[in-house]
């Protein structure tokens, strides 16, 4: 088992590692597990909160269609997975976005998609917007001058 997240599963003991996974002889690597003790062995495993966007969704009920299991931009699962464990046939994540984005594959079913680098035309739009704002400010200042002079 590789590149998986096991978080907030509960049993009679609470939300321990054993509440998330209770399989012996398990080969687990590059996986995020709540309550990770290290007792399960493996490499690259983490126990930090994966910072899922809204795991129970807008209805606050886990397991329904509106659950949002994407990673927040500050998630420790970003770029912490093992690329070699991704089958060549898997090119997209559950949302249909590229399965491997950024430096490496993410832990979990959804790949965090970094913001695209602005293109020359994007910067042109920014410059244009600033010019329009600056021109608007000059007009406003002139109007204020007129208003003051007429008092
Ligand atoms: Ca829900
Ligand atoms: Ca919610
Ligand atoms: Ca990534």
Coordinates of N, CA and C and ligand atoms in Angstrom, one line a residue:
X1 N 0.8 -1.2 0.0 CA 0.0 0.0 0.0 C 0.9 1.2 0.0
X2 N 0.7 2.1 -1.0 CA 1.6 3.3 -1.2 C 0.7 4.5 -1.6
X3 N 1.2 5.6 -1.1 CA 0.5 6.9 -1.5 C -0.9 7.0 -1.0
X4 N -1.3 6.5 0.1 CA -2.6 6.5 0.6 C -2.8 7.4 1.9
X5 N -4.0 7.8 2.2 CA -4.3 8.6 3.4 C -5.4 7.8 4.2
X6 N -5.1 7.6 5.5 CA -6.0 7.0 6.4 C -6.2 7.9 7.6
X7 N -7.4 8.6 7.6 CA -7.5 9.7 8.6 C -8.9 9.8 9.1
X8 N -9.1 9.9 10.4 CA -10.4 10.1 11.1 C -11.3 9.0 11.0
X9 N -10.8 7.8 10.8 CA -11.6 6.6 11.0 C -11.6 6.3 12.5
X10 N -12.8 5.9 12.9 CA -12.9 5.6 14.4 C -13.3 4.2 14.7
X11 N -12.9 3.7 15.8 CA -13.5 2.5 16.4 C -13.7 2.7 17.9
X12 N -13.9 1.7 18.6 CA -14.2 1.8 20.0 C -13.0 2.4 20.8
X13 N -11.8 2.4 20.3 CA -10.7 3.0 20.9 C -10.4 4.4 20.6
X14 N -11.2 5.0 19.6 CA -11.0 6.3 19.2 C -10.5 6.5 17.8
X15 N -9.4 7.3 17.6 CA -8.8 7.5 16.3 C -7.3 7.1 16.3
X16 N -7.0 6.0 16.8 CA -5.6 5.5 16.9 C -5.2 5.0 15.6
X17 N -3.9 4.7 15.5 CA -3.4 4.1 14.3 C -4.1 2.8 14.1
X18 N -4.4 2.0 15.1 CA -5.1 0.7 15.0 C -6.5 0.9 14.5
X19 N -7.1 2.2 14.7 CA -8.4 2.5 14.2 C -8.4 2.7 12.7
X20 N -7.3 3.2 12.2 CA -7.1 3.4 10.8 C -6.8 2.2 10.0
X21 N -5.9 1.4 10.5 CA -5.4 0.2 9.8 C -5.2 -0.9 10.9
X22 N -5.7 -2.1 10.6 CA -5.5 -3.2 11.6 C -5.1 -4.4 10.8
X23 N -4.2 -4.3 9.9 CA -3.8 -5.4 9.1 C -2.3 -5.7 9.4
X24 N -2.0 -7.0 9.7 CA -0.7 -7.4 10.0 C 0.0 -7.8 8.7
X25 N 1.3 -7.8 8.7 CA 2.2 -8.2 7.6 C 1.9 -7.2 6.4
X26 N 1.6 -6.0 6.8 CA 1.2 -5.0 5.7 C 2.5 -4.3 5.3
X27 N 2.6 -4.1 4.0 CA 3.7 -3.4 3.4 C 3.2 -2.0 3.1
X28 N 3.5 -1.0 3.9 CA 2.9 0.3 3.8 C 4.1 1.3 3.7
X29 N 4.0 2.1 2.6 CA 5.1 3.1 2.4 C 4.4 4.4 1.8
X30 N 5.1 5.5 2.1 CA 4.6 6.8 1.6 C 3.1 7.0 1.8
X31 N 2.7 6.7 3.0 CA 1.3 6.8 3.4 C 1.1 7.6 4.6
X32 N 0.0 8.4 4.7 CA -0.4 9.2 5.8 C -1.4 8.5 6.7
X33 N -1.0 8.3 7.9 CA -1.9 7.5 8.9 C -2.0 8.3 10.2
X34 N -3.3 8.5 10.6 CA -3.5 9.2 11.8 C -3.0 8.3 13.0
X35 N -2.3 9.0 13.9 CA -1.8 8.2 15.0 C -0.6 7.3 14.7
X36 N 0.1 7.7 13.6 CA 1.3 6.8 13.2 C 2.2 6.6 14.3
X37 N 2.5 5.3 14.6 CA 3.5 5.0 15.7 C 4.8 4.6 15.1
X38 N 4.9 4.2 13.9 CA 6.1 3.6 13.3 C 6.2 2.1 13.5
X39 N 5.3 1.6 14.2 CA 5.2 0.1 14.5 C 4.9 -0.7 13.2
X40 N 4.3 -0.1 12.2 CA 4.0 -0.8 11.0 C 5.1 -0.8 10.0
X41 N 6.2 -0.1 10.4 CA 7.4 -0.1 9.5 C 7.2 0.7 8.2
X42 N 8.0 0.4 7.2 CA 7.9 1.0 5.9 C 8.7 2.3 5.9
X43 N 8.7 3.0 4.7 CA 9.5 4.2 4.6 C 8.6 5.3 4.0
X44 N 8.9 6.5 4.4 CA 8.1 7.7 3.8 C 6.8 7.9 4.4
X45 N 6.4 7.2 5.5 CA 5.1 7.3 6.1 C 5.1 8.6 7.0
X46 N 3.9 9.3 7.0 CA 3.8 10.4 7.9 C 2.5 10.3 8.7
X47 N 2.5 11.0 9.9 CA 1.4 11.0 10.7 C 0.8 12.4 10.9
X48 N 1.3 13.4 10.1 CA 0.8 14.7 10.2 C -0.6 14.8 9.5
X49 N -1.4 15.8 10.1 CA -2.8 16.0 9.5 C -2.6 16.4 8.0
X50 N -3.3 15.6 7.2 CA -3.2 15.8 5.7 C -3.8 17.1 5.2
X51 N -4.6 17.8 6.1 CA -5.2 19.1 5.8 C -6.1 18.9 4.5
X52 N -7.1 18.0 4.6 CA -8.0 17.9 3.5 C -8.9 19.1 3.5
X53 N -9.4 19.4 2.3 CA -10.1 20.7 2.1 C -11.4 20.8 2.9
X54 N -12.3 19.8 2.8 CA -13.5 19.8 3.6 C -14.0 18.3 3.6
X55 N -13.4 17.5 4.4 CA -13.6 16.0 4.3 C -15.1 15.6 4.5
X56 N -15.9 16.4 5.2 CA -17.3 16.0 5.3 C -18.2 16.9 4.5
X57 N -17.6 17.8 3.6 CA -18.4 18.6 2.7 C -19.3 19.6 3.3
X58 N -20.1 20.3 2.5 CA -20.9 21.4 3.0 C -22.0 20.9 3.9
X59 N -22.4 19.6 3.7 CA -23.5 19.1 4.6 C -23.0 18.6 5.9
X60 N -21.7 18.6 6.1 CA -21.0 18.2 7.4 C -21.3 16.7 7.7
X61 N -21.6 15.9 6.7 CA -21.9 14.5 7.0 C -20.8 13.7 6.2
X62 N -19.9 13.0 6.8 CA -18.9 12.2 6.1 C -19.5 11.1 5.3
X63 N -18.9 10.9 4.1 CA -19.4 9.7 3.3 C -20.5 10.1 2.2
X64 N -20.8 11.4 2.1 CA -21.7 11.8 1.1 C -21.0 12.4 -0.1
X65 N -21.8 12.7 -1.2 CA -21.2 13.1 -2.5 C -20.4 14.5 -2.4
X66 N -20.8 15.3 -1.4 CA -20.2 16.7 -1.4 C -18.8 16.7 -0.6
X67 N -18.4 15.6 -0.1 CA -17.1 15.5 0.6 C -16.0 16.0 -0.3
X68 N -15.1 16.8 0.2 CA -14.0 17.4 -0.5 C -12.7 16.9 0.1
X69 N -12.1 15.9 -0.6 CA -10.9 15.3 0.0 C -9.6 15.8 -0.7
X70 N -9.7 16.9 -1.4 CA -8.5 17.5 -2.0 C -7.6 18.0 -0.9
X71 N -6.4 18.2 -1.3 CA -5.4 18.7 -0.3 C -5.4 20.2 -0.3
X72 N -5.3 20.8 0.9 CA -5.1 22.2 1.0 C -3.7 22.6 0.6
X73 N -3.4 23.8 0.2 CA -2.1 24.2 -0.4 C -1.0 24.0 0.6
X74 N -1.3 23.9 1.9 CA -0.2 23.8 2.9 C -0.2 22.3 3.4
X75 N -0.8 21.4 2.7 CA -0.8 20.0 3.2 C 0.5 19.4 3.2
X76 N 0.9 18.6 4.2 CA 2.2 17.9 4.2 C 2.2 16.7 3.3
X77 N 1.1 16.4 2.7 CA 1.1 15.3 1.7 C 1.5 15.7 0.3
X78 N 1.6 17.0 0.1 CA 2.0 17.4 -1.3 C 3.4 17.0 -1.6
X79 N 3.6 16.4 -2.7 CA 5.0 16.0 -3.2 C 5.7 15.0 -2.3
X80 N 4.9 14.3 -1.4 CA 5.5 13.3 -0.5 C 5.3 11.9 -0.9
X81 N 4.7 11.6 -2.1 CA 4.4 10.3 -2.5 C 5.6 9.7 -3.3
X82 N 5.4 8.5 -3.7 CA 6.4 7.7 -4.5 C 5.9 7.6 -5.9
X83 N 6.6 8.3 -6.8 CA 6.2 8.3 -8.3 C 6.3 6.9 -8.8
X84 N 7.2 6.1 -8.4 CA 7.4 4.7 -8.9 C 6.2 3.8 -8.6
X85 N 5.4 4.2 -7.7 CA 4.2 3.4 -7.3 C 3.0 3.7 -8.1
X86 N 3.1 4.7 -8.9 CA 1.9 5.1 -9.8 C 2.0 4.3 -11.1
X87 N 1.0 3.4 -11.3 CA 1.0 2.6 -12.5 C 1.0 3.5 -13.8
X88 N 1.7 3.2 -14.8 CA 1.8 4.0 -16.0 C 0.5 4.3 -16.6
X89 N -0.5 3.5 -16.4 CA -1.8 3.7 -17.0 C -2.6 4.8 -16.2
X90 N -2.1 5.1 -15.0 CA -2.8 6.2 -14.2 C -2.2 7.5 -14.5
X91 N -2.9 8.3 -15.3 CA -2.3 9.6 -15.7 C -3.1 10.8 -15.0
X92 N -4.2 10.5 -14.5 CA -5.0 11.6 -13.8 C -5.4 11.1 -12.4
X93 N -5.8 12.1 -11.6 CA -6.2 11.8 -10.3 C -7.8 11.7 -10.3
X94 N -8.4 11.6 -9.1 CA -9.9 11.3 -9.1 C -10.6 12.5 -9.7
X95 N -10.1 13.7 -9.8 CA -10.8 14.8 -10.3 C -10.5 15.0 -11.8
X96 N -9.6 14.1 -12.4 CA -9.3 14.2 -13.8 C -8.1 15.1 -14.1
X97 N -7.5 15.6 -13.0 CA -6.3 16.5 -13.2 C -5.0 15.6 -13.3
X98 N -3.9 16.2 -13.8 CA -2.7 15.4 -13.9 C -2.3 14.7 -12.6
X99 N -2.0 13.4 -12.6 CA -1.7 12.6 -11.4 C -0.5 13.0 -10.7
X100 N 0.5 13.4 -11.5 CA 1.8 13.9 -11.0 C 1.9 15.4 -11.3
X101 N 1.9 16.3 -10.4 CA 2.1 17.7 -10.6 C 3.1 18.2 -9.6
X102 N 3.8 19.2 -9.9 CA 4.9 19.7 -9.0 C 6.1 18.8 -9.1
X103 N 6.8 18.7 -8.0 CA 8.0 18.0 -7.9 C 7.8 16.4 -7.9
X104 N 6.7 16.0 -7.4 CA 6.5 14.5 -7.2 C 5.0 14.3 -7.0
X105 N 4.6 13.0 -7.1 CA 3.2 12.7 -6.8 C 2.8 13.0 -5.3
X106 N 1.6 13.3 -5.1 CA 1.1 13.6 -3.7 C 0.6 12.3 -3.1
X107 N 0.6 12.3 -1.8 CA -0.1 11.2 -1.0 C -1.6 11.5 -1.1
X108 N -2.4 10.5 -1.4 CA -3.9 10.7 -1.4 C -4.4 10.6 -2.8
X109 N -5.7 10.7 -3.0 CA -6.4 10.4 -4.3 C -6.4 11.6 -5.2
X110 N -6.1 12.8 -4.6 CA -6.2 14.0 -5.4 C -4.8 14.7 -5.4
X111 N -4.4 15.1 -6.6 CA -3.1 15.8 -6.7 C -3.3 17.3 -6.6
X112 N -2.6 17.9 -5.7 CA -2.7 19.4 -5.6 C -2.1 20.0 -6.9
X113 N -2.9 20.9 -7.5 CA -2.5 21.5 -8.7 C -1.9 22.9 -8.5
X114 N -0.6 23.0 -8.6 CA 0.0 24.3 -8.4 C -0.6 25.4 -9.4
X115 N -0.6 26.6 -9.0 CA -1.1 27.7 -9.8 C -0.2 27.8 -11.0
X116 N -0.8 28.0 -12.2 CA 0.1 28.2 -13.4 C 0.9 29.4 -13.3
X117 N 2.1 29.4 -13.9 CA 3.0 30.6 -13.9 C 2.4 31.6 -14.9
X118 N 2.2 32.9 -14.5 CA 1.6 33.8 -15.4 C 2.3 34.0 -16.7
X119 N 1.6 34.1 -17.8 CA 2.2 34.2 -19.1 C 2.3 35.7 -19.4
X120 N 3.0 36.0 -20.5 CA 3.2 37.4 -20.9 C 1.9 38.1 -21.1
X121 N 0.9 37.4 -21.7 CA -0.4 38.1 -21.9 C -1.1 38.4 -20.5
X122 N -0.9 37.5 -19.5 CA -1.4 37.7 -18.2 C -0.8 39.0 -17.6
X123 N 0.5 39.2 -17.7 CA 1.1 40.4 -17.2 C 0.6 41.6 -18.0
X124 N 0.4 41.5 -19.3 CA -0.2 42.6 -20.0 C -1.5 43.0 -19.5
X125 N -2.4 42.0 -19.1 CA -3.7 42.4 -18.5 C -3.5 43.1 -17.1
X126 N -2.5 42.6 -16.4 CA -2.2 43.3 -15.1 C -1.8 44.7 -15.3
X127 N -0.9 44.9 -16.2 CA -0.4 46.3 -16.5 C -1.6 47.2 -17.0
X128 N -2.5 46.6 -17.8 CA -3.6 47.4 -18.3 C -4.5 47.8 -17.2
X129 N -4.8 46.8 -16.3 CA -5.7 47.0 -15.1 C -5.1 48.1 -14.3
X130 N -3.8 48.1 -14.0 CA -3.2 49.1 -13.2 C -3.3 50.5 -13.8
X131 N -3.1 50.5 -15.2 CA -3.2 51.8 -15.9 C -4.6 52.4 -15.7
X132 N -5.6 51.5 -15.9 CA -7.0 52.0 -15.8 C -7.3 52.5 -14.3
X133 N -6.8 51.7 -13.3 CA -7.0 52.2 -12.0 C -6.3 53.5 -11.7
X134 N -5.0 53.7 -12.2 CA -4.3 54.9 -12.0 C -5.1 56.1 -12.7
X135 N -5.6 55.8 -13.9 CA -6.3 56.9 -14.6 C -7.6 57.3 -13.8
X136 N -8.2 56.3 -13.2 CA -9.4 56.5 -12.4 C -9.1 57.3 -11.2
X137 N -8.0 57.1 -10.6 CA -7.5 57.8 -9.4 C -7.3 59.3 -9.7
X138 N -6.7 59.5 -10.9 CA -6.4 60.9 -11.3 C -7.7 61.7 -11.5
X139 N -8.7 61.0 -12.2 CA -10.0 61.6 -12.4 C -10.7 61.9 -11.0
X140 N -10.6 61.0 -10.1 CA -11.2 61.2 -8.8 C -10.6 62.4 -8.1
X141 N -9.2 62.5 -8.1 CA -8.5 63.5 -7.5 C -8.9 64.9 -8.1
X142 N -9.0 64.9 -9.4 CA -9.4 66.2 -10.0 C -10.8 66.6 -9.6
X143 N -11.7 65.6 -9.5 CA -13.1 66.0 -9.1 C -13.1 66.5 -7.7
X144 N -12.2 65.9 -6.8 CA -12.2 66.4 -5.5 C -11.7 67.8 -5.4
X145 N -10.6 68.1 -6.3 CA -10.1 69.5 -6.3 C -11.2 70.5 -6.7
X146 N -12.0 70.1 -7.7 CA -13.0 71.0 -8.2 C -14.0 71.2 -7.1
X147 N -14.4 70.1 -6.4 CA -15.3 70.2 -5.3 C -14.8 71.1 -4.2
X148 N -13.5 71.0 -3.9 CA -13.0 71.9 -2.8 C -12.9 73.3 -3.2
X149 N -12.5 73.6 -4.5 CA -12.4 75.0 -5.0 C -13.8 75.7 -5.0
X150 N -14.8 74.9 -5.2 CA -16.1 75.5 -5.4 C -16.8 75.8 -4.0
X151 N -16.2 75.4 -2.9 CA -16.8 75.6 -1.6 C -16.6 77.0 -1.2
Ligands
LIG1 CA1 -20.7 15.3 3.2
LIG2 CA1 -17.9 20.5 6.3
LIG3 CA1 2.7 16.8 -6.5

